[in-house]
PDB file of C-alpha atoms and ligand atoms in Angstrom:
ATOM      1  CA  MET Z   1     -17.734  71.197 -82.994  1.00 92.00           C
ATOM      2  CA  THR Z   2     -20.055  68.941 -81.012  1.00 97.00           C
ATOM      3  CA  ILE Z   3     -19.702  65.168 -81.201  1.00 96.00           C
ATOM      4  CA  GLN Z   4     -23.050  65.067 -82.952  1.00 96.00           C
ATOM      5  CA  HIS Z   5     -21.684  67.218 -85.755  1.00 96.00           C
ATOM      6  CA  MET Z   6     -18.511  65.231 -86.345  1.00 96.00           C
ATOM      7  CA  ARG Z   7     -18.881  63.544 -89.681  1.00 94.00           C
ATOM      8  CA  LYS Z   8     -16.764  62.717 -92.717  1.00 95.00           C
ATOM      9  CA  THR Z   9     -17.669  61.919 -96.280  1.00 95.00           C
ATOM     10  CA  TYR Z  10     -15.783  58.985 -97.746  1.00 97.00           C
ATOM     11  CA  THR Z  11     -14.796  59.523-101.356  1.00 96.00           C
ATOM     12  CA  MET Z  12     -11.483  57.765-101.920  1.00 97.00           C
ATOM     13  CA  GLY Z  13     -12.639  54.689-103.768  1.00 94.00           C
ATOM     14  CA  GLY Z  14     -14.935  51.741-104.237  1.00 97.00           C
ATOM     15  CA  LEU Z  15     -14.690  47.972-104.008  1.00 98.00           C
ATOM     16  CA  SER Z  16     -16.486  45.438-106.170  1.00 96.00           C
ATOM     17  CA  GLU Z  17     -16.687  41.665-106.244  1.00 95.00           C
ATOM     18  CA  GLN Z  18     -14.621  41.776-109.472  1.00 94.00           C
ATOM     19  CA  ASP Z  19     -11.827  43.813-107.852  1.00 92.00           C
ATOM     20  CA  VAL Z  20     -10.988  41.345-105.121  1.00 97.00           C
ATOM     21  CA  ASP Z  21      -8.759  38.265-105.176  1.00 97.00           C
ATOM     22  CA  SER Z  22     -10.430  34.862-104.781  1.00 96.00           C
ATOM     23  CA  ASP Z  23      -8.161  34.241-101.766  1.00 95.00           C
ATOM     24  CA  PRO Z  24      -9.059  36.596 -98.888  1.00 96.00           C
ATOM     25  CA  MET Z  25      -5.560  36.546 -97.423  1.00 95.00           C
ATOM     26  CA  VAL Z  26      -4.064  37.631-100.757  1.00 95.00           C
ATOM     27  CA  GLN Z  27      -6.615  40.443-100.699  1.00 96.00           C
ATOM     28  CA  PHE Z  28      -5.646  41.220 -97.094  1.00 97.00           C
ATOM     29  CA  GLN Z  29      -1.958  41.425 -98.041  1.00 95.00           C
ATOM     30  CA  THR Z  30      -2.806  43.791-100.918  1.00 96.00           C
ATOM     31  CA  TRP Z  31      -4.765  46.092 -98.625  1.00 97.00           C
ATOM     32  CA  PHE Z  32      -2.151  45.856 -95.880  1.00 97.00           C
ATOM     33  CA  HIS Z  33       0.600  46.907 -98.288  1.00 96.00           C
ATOM     34  CA  GLU Z  34      -1.558  49.728 -99.660  1.00 97.00           C
ATOM     35  CA  ALA Z  35      -2.216  50.909 -96.104  1.00 98.00           C
ATOM     36  CA  ASN Z  36       1.479  50.772 -95.206  1.00 97.00           C
ATOM     37  CA  GLN Z  37       2.489  53.866 -97.160  1.00 95.00           C
ATOM     38  CA  PRO Z  38       6.071  55.128 -96.722  1.00 93.00           C
ATOM     39  CA  ASP Z  39       5.038  58.709 -95.936  1.00 94.00           C
ATOM     40  CA  LEU Z  40       2.690  57.884 -93.044  1.00 96.00           C
ATOM     41  CA  PRO Z  41       3.202  59.849 -89.825  1.00 96.00           C
ATOM     42  CA  ASP Z  42       5.405  58.088 -87.283  1.00 95.00           C
ATOM     43  CA  TRP Z  43       2.640  57.722 -84.729  1.00 97.00           C
ATOM     44  CA  PHE Z  44       0.421  55.738 -87.065  1.00 97.00           C
ATOM     45  CA  GLU Z  45       0.626  51.956 -86.606  1.00 98.00           C
ATOM     46  CA  VAL Z  46      -0.795  50.193 -89.641  1.00 98.00           C
ATOM     47  CA  ASN Z  47      -0.405  46.822 -87.894  1.00 98.00           C
ATOM     48  CA  ALA Z  48      -2.519  47.867 -84.895  1.00 98.00           C
ATOM     49  CA  MET Z  49      -5.704  45.831 -84.672  1.00 98.00           C
ATOM     50  CA  THR Z  50      -8.556  45.603 -82.209  1.00 99.00           C
ATOM     51  CA  LEU Z  51      -8.841  42.108 -80.751  1.00 99.00           C
ATOM     52  CA  SER Z  52     -12.127  41.084 -79.153  1.00 98.00           C
ATOM     53  CA  THR Z  53     -12.457  38.039 -76.932  1.00 98.00           C
ATOM     54  CA  THR Z  54     -15.164  36.724 -74.625  1.00 98.00           C
ATOM     55  CA  ASP Z  55     -15.146  35.071 -71.232  1.00 95.00           C
ATOM     56  CA  ALA Z  56     -17.015  31.866 -70.409  1.00 92.00           C
ATOM     57  CA  ALA Z  57     -20.173  33.889 -69.627  1.00 94.00           C
ATOM     58  CA  GLY Z  58     -20.068  35.603 -73.035  1.00 94.00           C
ATOM     59  CA  ARG Z  59     -18.887  39.009 -71.779  1.00 97.00           C
ATOM     60  CA  VAL Z  60     -16.813  40.676 -74.488  1.00 98.00           C
ATOM     61  CA  SER Z  61     -13.518  42.586 -74.098  1.00 98.00           C
ATOM     62  CA  SER Z  62     -11.691  44.530 -76.784  1.00 98.00           C
ATOM     63  CA  ARG Z  63      -8.174  45.919 -76.848  1.00 98.00           C
ATOM     64  CA  VAL Z  64      -5.530  46.887 -79.394  1.00 98.00           C
ATOM     65  CA  VAL Z  65      -2.653  44.503 -80.157  1.00 98.00           C
ATOM     66  CA  LEU Z  66      -0.056  44.555 -82.938  1.00 98.00           C
ATOM     67  CA  LEU Z  67      -0.070  42.180 -85.886  1.00 98.00           C
ATOM     68  CA  LYS Z  68       3.394  40.648 -85.893  1.00 97.00           C
ATOM     69  CA  GLY Z  69       3.211  38.148 -88.690  1.00 95.00           C
ATOM     70  CA  LEU Z  70       1.209  36.591 -91.465  1.00 91.00           C
ATOM     71  CA  ASP Z  71       2.202  33.028 -92.187  1.00 82.00           C
ATOM     72  CA  VAL Z  72       2.061  31.336 -95.598  1.00 77.00           C
ATOM     73  CA  SER Z  73      -1.332  29.779 -94.872  1.00 85.00           C
ATOM     74  CA  GLY Z  74      -2.776  33.195 -93.975  1.00 89.00           C
ATOM     75  CA  LYS Z  75      -2.754  32.984 -90.176  1.00 96.00           C
ATOM     76  CA  LEU Z  76      -2.387  36.273 -88.327  1.00 98.00           C
ATOM     77  CA  MET Z  77       0.005  36.394 -85.392  1.00 98.00           C
ATOM     78  CA  PHE Z  78       0.284  38.548 -82.294  1.00 98.00           C
ATOM     79  CA  PHE Z  79       2.264  38.204 -79.057  1.00 98.00           C
ATOM     80  CA  THR Z  80       1.228  38.676 -75.473  1.00 98.00           C
ATOM     81  CA  ASN Z  81       1.288  37.406 -71.910  1.00 97.00           C
ATOM     82  CA  TYR Z  82      -0.325  33.965 -71.536  1.00 98.00           C
ATOM     83  CA  GLN Z  83      -1.584  34.934 -68.049  1.00 96.00           C
ATOM     84  CA  SER Z  84      -3.329  38.107 -69.234  1.00 97.00           C
ATOM     85  CA  ASP Z  85      -7.099  38.561 -69.316  1.00 97.00           C
ATOM     86  CA  LYS Z  86      -7.146  38.092 -73.081  1.00 98.00           C
ATOM     87  CA  ALA Z  87      -5.251  34.791 -72.760  1.00 98.00           C
ATOM     88  CA  LYS Z  88      -7.695  33.538 -70.105  1.00 97.00           C
ATOM     89  CA  GLN Z  89     -10.583  34.494 -72.368  1.00 98.00           C
ATOM     90  CA  ILE Z  90      -9.054  32.739 -75.381  1.00 98.00           C
ATOM     91  CA  GLU Z  91      -8.631  29.655 -73.181  1.00 97.00           C
ATOM     92  CA  ALA Z  92     -12.374  29.819 -72.357  1.00 96.00           C
ATOM     93  CA  ASN Z  93     -13.407  30.575 -75.942  1.00 97.00           C
ATOM     94  CA  PRO Z  94     -10.889  30.478 -78.815  1.00 97.00           C
ATOM     95  CA  HIS Z  95     -13.284  32.314 -81.196  1.00 98.00           C
ATOM     96  CA  VAL Z  96     -11.997  35.870 -81.567  1.00 98.00           C
ATOM     97  CA  SER Z  97     -12.561  38.889 -83.738  1.00 98.00           C
ATOM     98  CA  LEU Z  98      -9.970  41.275 -85.205  1.00 98.00           C
ATOM     99  CA  CYS Z  99     -10.584  44.699 -86.685  1.00 99.00           C
ATOM    100  CA  PHE Z 100      -8.208  46.998 -88.568  1.00 98.00           C
ATOM    101  CA  PHE Z 101      -9.130  50.624 -89.277  1.00 98.00           C
ATOM    102  CA  TRP Z 102      -7.079  52.423 -91.915  1.00 98.00           C
ATOM    103  CA  PRO Z 103      -8.588  55.936 -91.929  1.00 97.00           C
ATOM    104  CA  HIS Z 104      -6.102  57.293 -94.504  1.00 97.00           C
ATOM    105  CA  LEU Z 105      -7.700  54.906 -97.055  1.00 98.00           C
ATOM    106  CA  GLU Z 106     -11.220  55.003 -95.558  1.00 98.00           C
ATOM    107  CA  ARG Z 107     -10.967  51.253 -95.075  1.00 98.00           C
ATOM    108  CA  GLN Z 108     -11.785  48.710 -92.413  1.00 98.00           C
ATOM    109  CA  VAL Z 109     -11.041  44.966 -92.364  1.00 98.00           C
ATOM    110  CA  ARG Z 110     -12.869  42.650 -89.963  1.00 98.00           C
ATOM    111  CA  LEU Z 111     -11.820  39.062 -89.358  1.00 98.00           C
ATOM    112  CA  ASN Z 112     -13.243  36.213 -87.292  1.00 98.00           C
ATOM    113  CA  GLY Z 113     -11.424  33.014 -86.479  1.00 98.00           C
ATOM    114  CA  GLN Z 114     -10.025  30.742 -83.823  1.00 97.00           C
ATOM    115  CA  ALA Z 115      -6.894  31.612 -81.872  1.00 98.00           C
ATOM    116  CA  LYS Z 116      -4.266  28.992 -81.050  1.00 98.00           C
ATOM    117  CA  LYS Z 117      -0.942  29.392 -79.264  1.00 98.00           C
ATOM    118  CA  THR Z 118       2.060  29.559 -81.584  1.00 97.00           C
ATOM    119  CA  SER Z 119       4.836  27.009 -81.048  1.00 96.00           C
ATOM    120  CA  ARG Z 120       7.300  27.740 -78.254  1.00 98.00           C
ATOM    121  CA  GLN Z 121       9.990  28.041 -80.914  1.00 97.00           C
ATOM    122  CA  GLN Z 122       8.060  30.783 -82.776  1.00 95.00           C
ATOM    123  CA  SER Z 123       7.491  32.644 -79.501  1.00 97.00           C
ATOM    124  CA  GLN Z 124      11.167  32.418 -78.574  1.00 97.00           C
ATOM    125  CA  GLU Z 125      12.297  33.512 -82.032  1.00 97.00           C
ATOM    126  CA  TYR Z 126      10.099  36.592 -81.946  1.00 97.00           C
ATOM    127  CA  PHE Z 127      10.966  37.344 -78.299  1.00 97.00           C
ATOM    128  CA  HIS Z 128      14.679  37.432 -79.078  1.00 97.00           C
ATOM    129  CA  ASN Z 129      14.054  39.926 -81.888  1.00 96.00           C
ATOM    130  CA  ARG Z 130      12.381  42.410 -79.543  1.00 96.00           C
ATOM    131  CA  PRO Z 131      14.305  45.324 -78.009  1.00 96.00           C
ATOM    132  CA  ARG Z 132      15.986  44.269 -74.741  1.00 97.00           C
ATOM    133  CA  GLU Z 133      13.843  46.748 -72.810  1.00 96.00           C
ATOM    134  CA  SER Z 134      10.658  45.017 -74.012  1.00 96.00           C
ATOM    135  CA  GLN Z 135      12.125  41.613 -73.159  1.00 97.00           C
ATOM    136  CA  ILE Z 136      12.780  42.763 -69.596  1.00 97.00           C
ATOM    137  CA  GLY Z 137       9.331  44.351 -69.478  1.00 95.00           C
ATOM    138  CA  ALA Z 138       7.743  41.000 -70.361  1.00 96.00           C
ATOM    139  CA  HIS Z 139       9.327  39.506 -67.223  1.00 96.00           C
ATOM    140  CA  ALA Z 140       8.495  42.474 -65.034  1.00 93.00           C
ATOM    141  CA  SER Z 141       4.812  42.823 -65.891  1.00 91.00           C
ATOM    142  CA  GLY Z 142       2.150  40.374 -64.725  1.00 91.00           C
ATOM    143  CA  GLN Z 143      -0.105  41.748 -67.471  1.00 93.00           C
ATOM    144  CA  SER Z 144      -3.688  42.511 -66.355  1.00 92.00           C
ATOM    145  CA  ALA Z 145      -2.988  41.838 -62.636  1.00 92.00           C
ATOM    146  CA  VAL Z 146      -3.863  44.588 -60.144  1.00 95.00           C
ATOM    147  CA  ILE Z 147      -0.694  46.282 -58.827  1.00 95.00           C
ATOM    148  CA  ALA Z 148      -0.350  48.680 -55.915  1.00 94.00           C
ATOM    149  CA  SER Z 149       1.786  51.326 -57.629  1.00 95.00           C
ATOM    150  CA  ARG Z 150       3.932  52.361 -60.589  1.00 96.00           C
ATOM    151  CA  GLU Z 151       6.936  51.990 -58.294  1.00 96.00           C
ATOM    152  CA  ILE Z 152       6.380  48.238 -58.004  1.00 95.00           C
ATOM    153  CA  LEU Z 153       6.558  47.963 -61.780  1.00 95.00           C
ATOM    154  CA  ASP Z 154       9.730  50.085 -62.063  1.00 96.00           C
ATOM    155  CA  ASN Z 155      11.459  48.209 -59.207  1.00 96.00           C
ATOM    156  CA  GLY Z 156      10.512  44.884 -60.814  1.00 95.00           C
ATOM    157  CA  PHE Z 157      12.055  46.090 -64.084  1.00 96.00           C
ATOM    158  CA  HIS Z 158      15.358  47.006 -62.374  1.00 97.00           C
ATOM    159  CA  GLU Z 159      15.472  43.663 -60.557  1.00 96.00           C
ATOM    160  CA  ILE Z 160      15.043  41.719 -63.806  1.00 96.00           C
ATOM    161  CA  GLU Z 161      17.603  43.991 -65.470  1.00 96.00           C
ATOM    162  CA  SER Z 162      20.247  43.042 -62.874  1.00 96.00           C
ATOM    163  CA  GLN Z 163      19.212  39.387 -62.942  1.00 95.00           C
ATOM    164  CA  PHE Z 164      19.996  39.215 -66.676  1.00 96.00           C
ATOM    165  CA  ALA Z 165      22.991  41.613 -66.637  1.00 96.00           C
ATOM    166  CA  GLY Z 166      25.553  40.494 -69.202  1.00 95.00           C
ATOM    167  CA  THR Z 167      23.399  37.665 -70.578  1.00 96.00           C
ATOM    168  CA  ASP Z 168      20.535  37.206 -73.029  1.00 96.00           C
ATOM    169  CA  VAL Z 169      17.061  37.688 -71.563  1.00 97.00           C
ATOM    170  CA  ALA Z 170      15.252  34.330 -71.631  1.00 96.00           C
ATOM    171  CA  CYS Z 171      11.730  34.210 -73.060  1.00 97.00           C
ATOM    172  CA  PRO Z 172       9.408  33.772 -70.064  1.00 97.00           C
ATOM    173  CA  GLU Z 173       7.238  30.622 -70.042  1.00 96.00           C
ATOM    174  CA  HIS Z 174       4.177  32.855 -69.658  1.00 96.00           C
ATOM    175  CA  TRP Z 175       4.908  34.866 -72.805  1.00 97.00           C
ATOM    176  CA  GLY Z 176       4.235  33.923 -76.426  1.00 98.00           C
ATOM    177  CA  GLY Z 177       2.165  34.230 -79.527  1.00 98.00           C
ATOM    178  CA  TYR Z 178      -1.255  33.385 -80.846  1.00 98.00           C
ATOM    179  CA  GLU Z 179      -2.154  32.693 -84.439  1.00 97.00           C
ATOM    180  CA  ILE Z 180      -5.625  33.216 -85.807  1.00 98.00           C
ATOM    181  CA  GLU Z 181      -6.911  31.261 -88.752  1.00 95.00           C
ATOM    182  CA  PRO Z 182      -9.628  33.390 -90.373  1.00 96.00           C
ATOM    183  CA  GLU Z 183     -13.058  31.888 -91.094  1.00 96.00           C
ATOM    184  CA  ARG Z 184     -14.698  35.115 -92.163  1.00 98.00           C
ATOM    185  CA  ILE Z 185     -13.114  38.302 -93.535  1.00 98.00           C
ATOM    186  CA  GLU Z 186     -14.840  41.487 -94.527  1.00 98.00           C
ATOM    187  CA  PHE Z 187     -13.327  44.340 -96.546  1.00 98.00           C
ATOM    188  CA  TRP Z 188     -15.069  47.686 -96.072  1.00 98.00           C
ATOM    189  CA  GLN Z 189     -14.510  50.721 -98.253  1.00 98.00           C
ATOM    190  CA  GLY Z 190     -16.215  53.977 -97.282  1.00 98.00           C
ATOM    191  CA  ARG Z 191     -18.468  55.547 -99.923  1.00 98.00           C
ATOM    192  CA  THR Z 192     -20.655  58.617-100.171  1.00 96.00           C
ATOM    193  CA  GLY Z 193     -24.151  58.747 -98.684  1.00 95.00           C
ATOM    194  CA  ARG Z 194     -23.158  55.996 -96.236  1.00 95.00           C
ATOM    195  CA  LEU Z 195     -23.603  53.488 -99.089  1.00 97.00           C
ATOM    196  CA  HIS Z 196     -20.308  51.814 -98.313  1.00 98.00           C
ATOM    197  CA  ASP Z 197     -18.917  48.747-100.092  1.00 98.00           C
ATOM    198  CA  ARG Z 198     -18.684  45.595 -97.986  1.00 98.00           C
ATOM    199  CA  ILE Z 199     -17.209  42.494 -99.588  1.00 98.00           C
ATOM    200  CA  CYS Z 200     -17.239  39.475 -97.310  1.00 98.00           C
ATOM    201  CA  TYR Z 201     -15.507  36.071 -97.602  1.00 98.00           C
ATOM    202  CA  ARG Z 202     -17.111  33.169 -95.763  1.00 96.00           C
ATOM    203  CA  GLN Z 203     -15.473  29.783 -95.434  1.00 94.00           C
ATOM    204  CA  ILE Z 204     -17.471  26.964 -97.049  1.00 93.00           C
ATOM    205  CA  ALA Z 205     -16.596  23.298 -97.746  1.00 92.00           C
ATOM    206  CA  GLU Z 206     -15.213  24.080-101.218  1.00 90.00           C
ATOM    207  CA  GLY Z 207     -13.159  27.103-100.167  1.00 93.00           C
ATOM    208  CA  TRP Z 208     -14.386  30.686 -99.900  1.00 96.00           C
ATOM    209  CA  GLU Z 209     -17.703  32.191-100.846  1.00 97.00           C
ATOM    210  CA  ILE Z 210     -17.651  35.907-101.687  1.00 97.00           C
ATOM    211  CA  VAL Z 211     -20.745  37.961-100.909  1.00 97.00           C
ATOM    212  CA  ARG Z 212     -21.635  41.651-100.810  1.00 98.00           C
ATOM    213  CA  LEU Z 213     -23.236  42.978 -97.634  1.00 98.00           C
ATOM    214  CA  ALA Z 214     -25.521  45.963 -97.320  1.00 98.00           C
ATOM    215  CA  PRO Z 215     -23.797  48.865 -95.593  1.00 98.00           C
TER     216      PRO Z 215
HETATM  217  C1  FMN J 301      -1.059  50.538 -80.138  1.00 60.92           C
HETATM  218  C2  FMN J 301      -1.114  49.446 -79.102  1.00 60.92           C
HETATM  219  C3  FMN J 301      -0.465  48.248 -79.336  1.00 60.92           C
HETATM  220  C4  FMN J 301      -0.522  47.220 -78.401  1.00 60.92           C
HETATM  221  N1  FMN J 301       0.069  46.020 -78.692  1.00 60.92           N
HETATM  222  C5  FMN J 301      -0.036  44.992 -77.819  1.00 60.92           C
HETATM  223  C6  FMN J 301       0.453  43.688 -78.171  1.00 60.92           C
HETATM  224  O1  FMN J 301       0.946  43.441 -79.286  1.00 60.92           O
HETATM  225  N2  FMN J 301       0.360  42.701 -77.236  1.00 60.92           N
HETATM  226  C7  FMN J 301      -0.215  42.920 -76.002  1.00 60.92           C
HETATM  227  O2  FMN J 301      -0.269  41.988 -75.204  1.00 60.92           O
HETATM  228  N3  FMN J 301      -0.728  44.126 -75.668  1.00 60.92           N
HETATM  229  C8  FMN J 301      -0.656  45.162 -76.548  1.00 60.92           C
HETATM  230  N4  FMN J 301      -1.199  46.385 -76.225  1.00 60.92           N
HETATM  231  C9  FMN J 301      -1.827  46.557 -74.886  1.00 60.92           C
HETATM  232  C10 FMN J 301      -3.249  45.968 -74.931  1.00 60.92           C
HETATM  233  O3  FMN J 301      -4.126  46.862 -75.604  1.00 60.92           O
HETATM  234  C11 FMN J 301      -3.802  45.661 -73.520  1.00 60.92           C
HETATM  235  O4  FMN J 301      -3.727  46.812 -72.708  1.00 60.92           O
HETATM  236  C12 FMN J 301      -3.033  44.537 -72.826  1.00 60.92           C
HETATM  237  O5  FMN J 301      -2.648  43.518 -73.723  1.00 60.92           O
HETATM  238  C13 FMN J 301      -3.863  43.916 -71.697  1.00 60.92           C
HETATM  239  O6  FMN J 301      -5.057  43.400 -72.232  1.00 60.92           O
HETATM  240  P1  FMN J 301      -5.948  42.315 -71.465  1.00 60.92           P
HETATM  241  O7  FMN J 301      -6.026  42.749 -70.029  1.00 60.92           O
HETATM  242  O8  FMN J 301      -7.271  42.358 -72.141  1.00 60.92           O
HETATM  243  O9  FMN J 301      -5.263  40.976 -71.611  1.00 60.92           O
HETATM  244  C14 FMN J 301      -1.195  47.419 -77.159  1.00 60.92           C
HETATM  245  C15 FMN J 301      -1.860  48.627 -76.944  1.00 60.92           C
HETATM  246  C16 FMN J 301      -1.827  49.609 -77.906  1.00 60.92           C
HETATM  247  C17 FMN J 301      -2.600  50.891 -77.649  1.00 60.92           C
END
């Protein structure tokens, strides 16, 4: 089949203004839990989201990161290296975009908001819950820097491994979380004839305004 001929018809459901919660993050939690079905294949990561950031000149970069928490006020959290390209871009412009695609439900959720670093305590707490291998990896990888070979990475890993032998791996200063407070959230449900449902929440002075967007 050629790329041109790849096409799916979306028939699983619909979404109306009446169906959704008045609080977008309650709605997000509902959709997240619906997406997180127990019988999903192992390789599928429901919490994977595309994060887009821009540099000071407005050039955009996108990459996948993992959602690692939703706090009570509805902020979305992910963890990374504070010296990475994405961190430098967030420093230049904290406005970011997130996008989840849940193909098994024919759904997409898009969010816009500002990213802020999580507290050092939150970063440390999460870091110490990660597998030891990932903790060592966080020390060994200068994320987004150019490196001469794979060998350099593997040797760095073994060096850090011996450095921390027999002790807990400390959370590096350059590693931690970001939390994003959404200002706009759109819920997209695929429909037939490309007449998809798009219900969008926009932050206004009194709270959230809910609008329908043309597909
Ligand atoms: C499924 C998946 C999950 C990922 N999760 C993370 C993550 O949670 N944090 C992270 O820093 N990078 C994660 N990455 C790697 C990023 O996509 C990216 O390669 C890396 O963060 C460097 O991005 P940057 O150079 O734009 O900063 C993930 C990649 C994939 C494919």
